[in-house]
Amino acid sequence: MDNLFQIFKALQRYLYFITCDNSCRTMKISRDNSVCQFGFVMIELLTVILVIAILITLLLPAVQQAREAARATTCKNNLQQIGLALHNYQMSHQVLPSGSVNTTGPILNRPVGYHVGWLIQILPQLEEKSAFIGYDFQYGVYDLANRKIVNHVIPGFYCPSNPNDTWNYVGCHNNSESPIDTNNNGVLFLNSSIREKDLKDGRSHTIFIGEASDAGLLSWTSGTSSTLRNMGSKINSTMSTPNSFGARSHYGGRGRYSFEENSDVDGMGEYEIRSLPEFSNKSSNEKKGLSPEERLFLLKVGGFSSSHSEGAHFCLGDGSVRYISQLTDDAILKNLANRHDSNLIGDY
């Protein structure tokens, strides 16, 4: 009878501890009716681990979304700073910088030519005066004399969401797919000098800058498809062009560009946008040796894209930065990319 009583008491203690609101205990029952010691039961330990795993699974998407939101905020701030620099440049020079400076056109996307891009011209407004002073405007972008500046890394030119080893902000040169030339209808194109009166649609209805996840073919200094894009294709749509960073990365990447051809340009003198002569659009000697198919391929520019979800950020002429969905109507996108089409733009 005593043994049965001891077993009953032990069972009673066991049931008490197992129903108690403490998930980390076990019982070590002694024969002399001693007090139980606390510990872990395997099934309770596994239950706790399972609960923690479920919580982590639920929290992980939220953490990732928070991180992406922070990266998107940084991206918008980068675009806003570049847009402000463009505005300050216009206040100083009465014109926007040229999208690309070159003696001939249209622009071929290869490392041959003068090709001074618009980002070089606004370096003083971006507090990069040392880089601006260090750039030698008597030589082209691809010359060894400017290699140090070409490989100068400016953090504000990179979207933190983009995994590619390149920069991501490009100017808008046209509203349709066409070569970079003097007759484009964007705001940054070959030898452009857009004044306030030329922005007939208004600043708030004109795209100045956008994102390009595949920029980086010829460095941020090059006034080619590396720093200029158009609205000839939908946002984030793929297009077979020579500006794809992954396809033509043999020129190098961020901080390590090296070009096979140098392009000294004699007689250019010190750069001053308002003193540039009337350039010809005729073919030059640098285009010889290319087949018609190769030349057509090198003339392609491409559209805007980003590593953000289902859209990209754009900086308008008034300095505001907007996220535009890739599902936006194509007509609206083309109107935004055209500085003087006088078309009304609704909500987007």
XYZ file of C-alpha atoms in Angstrom:
348
model
C 0.000 0.000 0.000
C 2.831 2.416 0.847
C 4.419 1.778 -2.519
C 1.144 2.522 -4.299
C 0.826 5.719 -2.291
C 4.328 6.816 -3.278
C 3.588 6.097 -6.947
C 0.354 8.096 -6.719
C 2.155 11.075 -5.145
C 4.865 10.919 -7.785
C 2.256 10.850 -10.554
C 0.472 13.761 -8.950
C 3.682 15.818 -8.890
C 4.386 14.859 -12.505
C 0.954 16.031 -13.652
C 1.361 19.245 -11.690
C 4.654 20.184 -13.260
C 3.604 19.210 -16.768
C 0.544 21.486 -16.657
C 2.314 24.363 -14.964
C 2.900 27.506 -17.079
C 6.633 26.987 -17.372
C 7.919 25.474 -20.592
C 11.429 24.710 -19.357
C 11.264 22.083 -16.624
C 11.403 18.365 -16.081
C 11.054 16.160 -13.071
C 13.539 14.033 -11.341
C 11.541 12.089 -8.823
C 13.307 10.418 -5.978
C 12.127 7.380 -4.021
C 12.122 9.242 -0.701
C 9.515 11.806 -1.828
C 12.085 14.607 -2.296
C 11.280 17.873 -4.105
C 11.464 17.751 -7.944
C 14.354 19.482 -9.746
C 13.785 21.739 -12.733
C 15.196 20.938 -16.223
C 14.284 20.463 -19.907
C 12.039 17.844 -21.415
C 13.017 17.067 -25.012
C 9.521 17.591 -26.399
C 9.286 20.986 -24.671
C 12.672 22.022 -26.042
C 11.635 21.044 -29.571
C 8.372 22.952 -29.135
C 10.229 26.120 -28.131
C 12.600 25.767 -31.084
C 9.629 25.289 -33.422
C 7.895 28.394 -32.078
C 11.070 30.467 -32.503
C 11.507 29.170 -36.071
C 7.914 30.133 -36.920
C 8.431 33.637 -35.498
C 11.624 34.092 -37.499
C 9.834 32.937 -40.653
C 7.096 35.488 -40.055
C 9.502 38.318 -39.238
C 12.015 37.747 -42.040
C 9.860 39.237 -44.862
C 9.149 42.263 -42.702
C 12.878 42.753 -42.066
C 13.616 42.437 -45.775
C 10.897 44.943 -46.628
C 12.291 47.377 -44.052
C 15.764 47.035 -45.539
C 14.467 47.566 -49.082
C 12.520 50.617 -47.906
C 15.740 52.052 -46.465
C 17.610 51.337 -49.704
C 14.813 52.942 -51.735
C 14.996 56.041 -49.536
C 18.752 56.288 -50.162
C 18.166 55.864 -53.903
C 15.595 58.676 -53.932
C 17.958 60.915 -51.993
C 20.750 60.240 -54.522
C 18.472 61.197 -57.409
C 17.317 64.310 -55.598
C 20.904 65.448 -55.017
C 21.764 64.984 -58.701
C 18.581 66.819 -59.703
C 19.508 69.694 -57.392
C 22.979 69.798 -58.950
C 21.416 70.089 -62.424
C 19.249 72.954 -61.190
C 22.270 74.755 -59.683
C 24.214 74.234 -62.912
C 21.390 75.851 -64.873
C 21.288 78.760 -62.440
C 25.016 79.334 -63.010
C 25.212 78.769 -66.775
C 21.648 79.611 -67.868
C 21.493 76.226 -69.626
C 21.418 72.586 -68.617
C 24.629 70.633 -69.292
C 25.035 68.756 -72.538
C 24.139 65.103 -72.296
C 27.252 64.334 -74.325
C 29.935 66.529 -75.850
C 31.416 65.278 -79.111
C 32.442 66.764 -82.470
C 30.296 64.353 -84.466
C 27.106 62.426 -84.100
C 25.215 60.272 -83.602
C 27.033 58.678 -80.667
C 28.372 55.133 -81.001
C 28.533 53.165 -77.761
C 32.207 52.269 -77.890
C 35.353 53.835 -76.345
C 36.238 56.052 -79.308
C 35.573 59.791 -79.245
C 35.555 62.784 -76.923
C 32.258 61.752 -75.236
C 32.338 64.067 -72.206
C 29.171 63.213 -70.288
C 26.807 65.399 -68.325
C 27.848 64.025 -64.934
C 31.373 65.401 -65.352
C 29.953 68.862 -65.979
C 27.979 68.997 -62.723
C 30.778 67.728 -60.453
C 31.296 71.175 -58.829
C 27.589 71.293 -57.941
C 27.930 67.828 -56.348
C 30.803 68.990 -54.095
C 33.297 67.050 -56.232
C 35.421 70.026 -57.260
C 38.677 68.104 -56.919
C 37.513 65.538 -59.453
C 36.366 68.298 -61.806
C 39.698 70.110 -61.552
C 41.571 66.835 -62.005
C 39.792 66.053 -65.273
C 41.724 67.207 -68.355
C 39.214 68.504 -70.922
C 41.871 68.588 -73.626
C 41.569 64.813 -73.860
C 38.668 62.451 -74.337
C 37.008 60.385 -71.653
C 38.879 57.224 -72.625
C 42.377 58.712 -72.677
C 44.945 57.603 -70.112
C 45.232 61.212 -68.942
C 41.729 60.939 -67.445
C 41.853 57.343 -66.252
C 42.147 58.357 -62.588
C 38.943 60.423 -62.720
C 37.137 57.739 -64.733
C 37.848 55.285 -61.926
C 36.956 57.744 -59.170
C 34.130 56.246 -57.101
C 31.295 58.610 -56.106
C 28.857 56.838 -53.729
C 25.949 59.066 -54.736
C 25.951 57.581 -58.246
C 25.009 54.078 -57.046
C 21.660 52.628 -56.031
C 22.116 50.398 -52.938
C 19.508 47.950 -54.259
C 21.472 47.198 -57.419
C 23.776 44.156 -57.163
C 25.831 45.119 -60.236
C 29.259 46.642 -59.788
C 28.304 49.873 -61.525
C 26.371 53.149 -61.177
C 22.685 53.543 -61.846
C 21.564 57.093 -62.673
C 21.153 58.221 -66.281
C 19.734 61.218 -68.099
C 16.764 61.154 -70.472
C 17.780 61.968 -74.063
C 14.641 61.041 -76.022
C 11.079 59.731 -75.757
C 11.653 56.860 -78.203
C 14.469 54.471 -79.099
C 16.877 56.426 -81.258
C 20.620 57.203 -81.331
C 22.011 59.930 -79.086
C 22.073 62.911 -81.448
C 21.518 66.661 -81.672
C 17.830 66.378 -82.595
C 16.592 64.389 -79.579
C 13.590 65.717 -77.654
C 14.725 64.966 -74.100
C 16.734 67.357 -71.926
C 20.206 65.737 -72.037
C 21.494 64.747 -75.478
C 24.384 65.347 -77.894
C 25.737 68.914 -77.531
C 22.448 70.030 -75.984
C 22.046 73.426 -74.311
C 18.490 73.415 -72.982
C 17.282 76.707 -71.510
C 14.258 77.344 -69.351
C 12.204 78.484 -72.341
C 12.851 75.139 -74.039
C 11.015 73.234 -71.275
C 7.622 73.933 -72.809
C 5.834 71.151 -70.904
C 6.973 72.478 -67.541
C 9.542 71.054 -65.170
C 7.066 69.002 -63.149
C 5.987 67.146 -66.315
C 9.453 66.412 -67.722
C 11.790 63.582 -66.721
C 15.401 64.657 -66.233
C 17.017 61.576 -64.673
C 16.072 57.946 -64.074
C 17.538 54.611 -63.065
C 19.308 52.046 -65.250
C 20.282 48.780 -63.606
C 22.454 47.750 -66.566
C 24.448 50.983 -66.937
C 28.202 50.810 -66.665
C 29.582 49.888 -70.064
C 31.956 52.854 -70.439
C 32.046 54.489 -66.970
C 30.046 57.356 -65.452
C 32.102 59.928 -67.372
C 31.040 58.705 -70.819
C 28.245 60.522 -72.660
C 26.941 57.320 -74.204
C 24.276 54.792 -73.237
C 26.235 54.483 -69.982
C 24.716 57.778 -68.791
C 21.816 58.398 -71.203
C 18.611 56.431 -71.859
C 15.221 56.881 -73.508
C 11.586 55.821 -73.203
C 11.617 53.637 -76.291
C 10.876 50.583 -74.150
C 8.820 49.910 -71.059
C 10.440 50.313 -67.651
C 12.341 47.174 -66.622
C 11.836 45.566 -70.025
C 14.809 43.741 -71.520
C 16.423 44.965 -74.708
C 19.400 43.640 -76.656
C 21.808 46.576 -76.589
C 25.570 46.918 -76.232
C 25.136 48.903 -73.024
C 24.458 45.841 -70.897
C 27.009 45.798 -68.119
C 26.983 42.030 -67.905
C 27.442 41.554 -71.641
C 30.329 43.966 -72.144
C 32.042 44.135 -68.743
C 35.461 43.436 -70.298
C 36.045 47.220 -70.122
C 36.109 46.842 -66.357
C 33.800 47.986 -63.596
C 33.527 50.394 -60.718
C 36.973 51.830 -59.983
C 38.856 49.629 -62.479
C 37.995 50.718 -66.030
C 40.555 50.133 -68.745
C 39.830 50.874 -72.406
C 41.500 49.176 -75.348
C 41.361 52.278 -77.509
C 42.387 55.802 -76.576
C 40.704 58.775 -78.151
C 42.800 61.919 -77.995
C 40.860 64.847 -79.366
C 43.113 67.634 -80.595
C 42.045 71.219 -80.591
C 39.166 70.956 -78.122
C 40.792 73.299 -75.615
C 39.327 73.970 -72.175
C 35.756 72.872 -71.909
C 33.094 75.529 -71.899
C 29.609 74.522 -72.993
C 28.638 77.913 -74.417
C 31.737 78.191 -76.616
C 31.229 74.918 -78.486
C 31.009 75.301 -82.293
C 28.180 74.076 -84.493
C 28.974 70.386 -84.789
C 28.225 68.308 -87.871
C 26.076 65.190 -87.862
C 27.950 63.560 -90.726
C 29.899 60.357 -90.391
C 33.487 60.573 -89.184
C 36.557 58.455 -89.600
C 35.912 56.768 -86.235
C 32.901 54.977 -87.777
C 34.910 53.363 -90.575
C 35.599 49.691 -90.370
C 32.155 48.814 -88.984
C 29.618 46.789 -90.896
C 26.077 48.238 -91.135
C 24.856 45.659 -88.613
C 27.639 46.475 -86.133
C 27.034 50.193 -86.456
C 23.288 49.778 -85.962
C 23.948 47.695 -82.857
C 26.327 50.314 -81.412
C 23.762 53.070 -82.000
C 21.149 51.442 -79.766
C 20.693 53.067 -76.382
C 18.018 51.283 -74.348
C 15.530 52.237 -71.660
C 15.239 52.685 -67.913
C 15.301 49.892 -65.363
C 15.978 49.255 -61.690
C 16.388 46.569 -59.049
C 13.326 47.854 -57.205
C 10.069 45.956 -57.373
C 7.941 46.596 -60.481
C 9.173 50.075 -61.306
C 11.933 52.673 -60.990
C 12.638 56.081 -59.488
C 12.760 59.212 -61.648
C 13.768 62.786 -60.916
C 11.587 65.380 -62.621
C 12.664 68.850 -63.643
C 11.236 70.464 -60.514
C 13.528 68.337 -58.332
C 10.845 65.945 -57.122
C 11.567 62.205 -57.188
C 8.757 59.834 -58.093
C 8.456 56.083 -58.239
C 6.872 55.174 -61.579
C 5.413 51.720 -62.062
C 6.447 49.579 -65.012
C 2.721 49.163 -65.708
C 2.301 52.883 -66.435
C 0.724 53.617 -69.804
C 3.333 53.888 -72.559
C 1.884 57.157 -73.880
C 2.306 58.815 -70.472
C 5.930 57.689 -70.244
C 6.707 59.088 -73.688
C 5.035 62.389 -72.819
C 7.129 62.664 -69.655
C 10.320 62.032 -71.633
C 9.515 64.727 -74.206
C 10.301 68.273 -73.092
C 8.070 70.089 -75.617
C 5.238 67.902 -76.953
C 2.578 70.052 -75.163
C 0.482 66.956 -74.369
C -1.581 66.896 -71.183
C -0.544 64.303 -68.602
C -3.037 62.879 -66.133
C -2.438 60.856 -63.012
C 0.187 58.150 -63.147
